[in-house]
Coordinates of C-alpha atoms and ligand atoms in Angstrom, one line a residue:
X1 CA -159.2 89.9 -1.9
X2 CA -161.8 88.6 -4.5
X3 CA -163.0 91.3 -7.2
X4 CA -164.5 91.8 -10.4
X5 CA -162.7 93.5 -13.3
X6 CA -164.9 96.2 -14.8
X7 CA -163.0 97.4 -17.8
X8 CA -164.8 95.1 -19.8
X9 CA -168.1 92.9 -20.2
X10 CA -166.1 89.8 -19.5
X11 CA -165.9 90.5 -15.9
X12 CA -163.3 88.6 -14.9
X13 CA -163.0 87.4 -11.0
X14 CA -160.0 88.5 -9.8
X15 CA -158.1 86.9 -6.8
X16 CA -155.8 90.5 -5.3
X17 CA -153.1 89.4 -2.7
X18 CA -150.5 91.4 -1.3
X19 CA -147.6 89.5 0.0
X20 CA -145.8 90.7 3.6
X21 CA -143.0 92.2 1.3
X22 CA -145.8 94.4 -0.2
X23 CA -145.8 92.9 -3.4
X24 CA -149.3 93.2 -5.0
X25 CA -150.2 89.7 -7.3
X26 CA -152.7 89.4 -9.2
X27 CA -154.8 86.5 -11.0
X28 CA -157.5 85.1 -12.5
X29 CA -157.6 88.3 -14.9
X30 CA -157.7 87.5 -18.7
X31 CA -155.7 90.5 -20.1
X32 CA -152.7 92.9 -18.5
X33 CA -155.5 96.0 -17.8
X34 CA -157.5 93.4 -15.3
X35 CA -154.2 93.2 -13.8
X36 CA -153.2 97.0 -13.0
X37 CA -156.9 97.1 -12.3
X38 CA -156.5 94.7 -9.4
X39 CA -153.3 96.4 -8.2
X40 CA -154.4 99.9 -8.5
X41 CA -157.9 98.9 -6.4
X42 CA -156.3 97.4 -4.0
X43 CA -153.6 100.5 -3.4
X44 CA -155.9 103.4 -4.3
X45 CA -159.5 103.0 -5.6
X46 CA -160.7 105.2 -7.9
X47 CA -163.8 105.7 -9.7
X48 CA -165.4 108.3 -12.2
X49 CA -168.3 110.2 -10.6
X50 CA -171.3 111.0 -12.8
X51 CA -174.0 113.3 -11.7
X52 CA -176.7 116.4 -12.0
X53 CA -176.3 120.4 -10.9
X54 CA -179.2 122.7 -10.9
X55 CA -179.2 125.4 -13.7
X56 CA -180.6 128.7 -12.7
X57 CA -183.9 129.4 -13.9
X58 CA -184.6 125.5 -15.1
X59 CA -185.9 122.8 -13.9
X60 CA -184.1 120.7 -16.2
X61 CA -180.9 120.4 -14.4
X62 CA -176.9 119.9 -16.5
X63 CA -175.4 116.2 -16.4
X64 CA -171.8 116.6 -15.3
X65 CA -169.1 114.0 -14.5
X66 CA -165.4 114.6 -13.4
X67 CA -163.1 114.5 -15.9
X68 CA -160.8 111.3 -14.7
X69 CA -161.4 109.1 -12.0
X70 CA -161.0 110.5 -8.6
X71 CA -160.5 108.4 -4.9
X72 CA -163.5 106.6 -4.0
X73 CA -163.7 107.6 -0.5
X74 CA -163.7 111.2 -2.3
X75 CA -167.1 110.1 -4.0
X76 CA -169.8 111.5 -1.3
X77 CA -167.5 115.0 -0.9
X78 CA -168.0 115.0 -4.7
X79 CA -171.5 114.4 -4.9
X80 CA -172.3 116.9 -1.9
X81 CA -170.4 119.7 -4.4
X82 CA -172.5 119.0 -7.2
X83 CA -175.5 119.7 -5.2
X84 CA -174.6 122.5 -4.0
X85 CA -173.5 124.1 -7.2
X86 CA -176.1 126.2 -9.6
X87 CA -174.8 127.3 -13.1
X88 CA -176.3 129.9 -15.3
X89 CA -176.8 129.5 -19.2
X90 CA -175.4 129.1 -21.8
X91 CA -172.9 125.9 -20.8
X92 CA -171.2 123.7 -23.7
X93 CA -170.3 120.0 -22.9
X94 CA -166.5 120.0 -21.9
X95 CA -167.1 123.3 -19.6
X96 CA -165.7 123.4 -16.4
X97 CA -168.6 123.4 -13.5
X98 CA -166.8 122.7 -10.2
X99 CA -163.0 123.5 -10.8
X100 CA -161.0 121.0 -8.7
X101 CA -163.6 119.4 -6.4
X102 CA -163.9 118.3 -3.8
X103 CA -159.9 119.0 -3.0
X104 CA -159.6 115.9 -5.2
X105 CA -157.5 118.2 -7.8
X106 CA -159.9 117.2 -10.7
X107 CA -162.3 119.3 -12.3
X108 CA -166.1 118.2 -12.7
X109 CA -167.0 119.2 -16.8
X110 CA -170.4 119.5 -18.4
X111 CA -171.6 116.5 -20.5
X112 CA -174.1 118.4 -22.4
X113 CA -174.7 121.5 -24.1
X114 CA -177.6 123.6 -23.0
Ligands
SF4_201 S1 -159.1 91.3 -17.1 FE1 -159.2 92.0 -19.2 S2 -160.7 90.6 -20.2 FE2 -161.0 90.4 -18.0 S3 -162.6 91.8 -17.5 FE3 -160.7 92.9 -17.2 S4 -160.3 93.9 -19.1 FE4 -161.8 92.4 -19.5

């Protein structure tokens, strides 16, 4: 399986096999993270999930994200939950919005203070 690194501008191309014994190889990656990148995307994906809740009263609405990367075929459960959710004032960035969403375990956090 062909990917693309994205820990870091240089992009690498990775080339992902997994051999019948179930060992994972992995080339084409300049440095070790490409490396448990490619192994840990082809096992279990994962991504960080950015996104917006409503605040009561506002129209502005509170950028949140989850606080570590959850499974990606978690990510439209996720985003569902934060549109759902409505938070009342005051909220600091670090706060906890959505306490572990999504069944995923991991909580989604304010990024700003408002
Ligand atoms: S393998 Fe290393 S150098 Fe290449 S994109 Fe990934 S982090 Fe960057």
């Amino acid at each position: 399986m062909k990917m693309i690194c994205i820990n870091c501008p240089k992009g690498c191309e990775l080339d992902v096999e997994k051999s019948s014994d179930g060992k994972v190889s992995v080339t084409g990656n300049a440095c070790p993270r490409g490396e448990e990148y490619g192994k840990a995307e082809l096992v279990n994906p994962t991504r960080m999930v950015t996104g917006l809740v409503r605040v009561a009263g506002m129209r502005k609405p509170l950028p949140v994200k989850t606080r570590t990367a959850i499974p990606k075929d978690k990510i439209d459960a996720v985003l569902f939950a934060m549109h759902q959710t409505t938070v009342q004032l005051p909220v600091k960035i670090g706060d906890v919005i959505i306490p572990g969403v999504a069944e995923t375990g991991v909580d989604v956090v304010a990024t700003a203070n408002m």
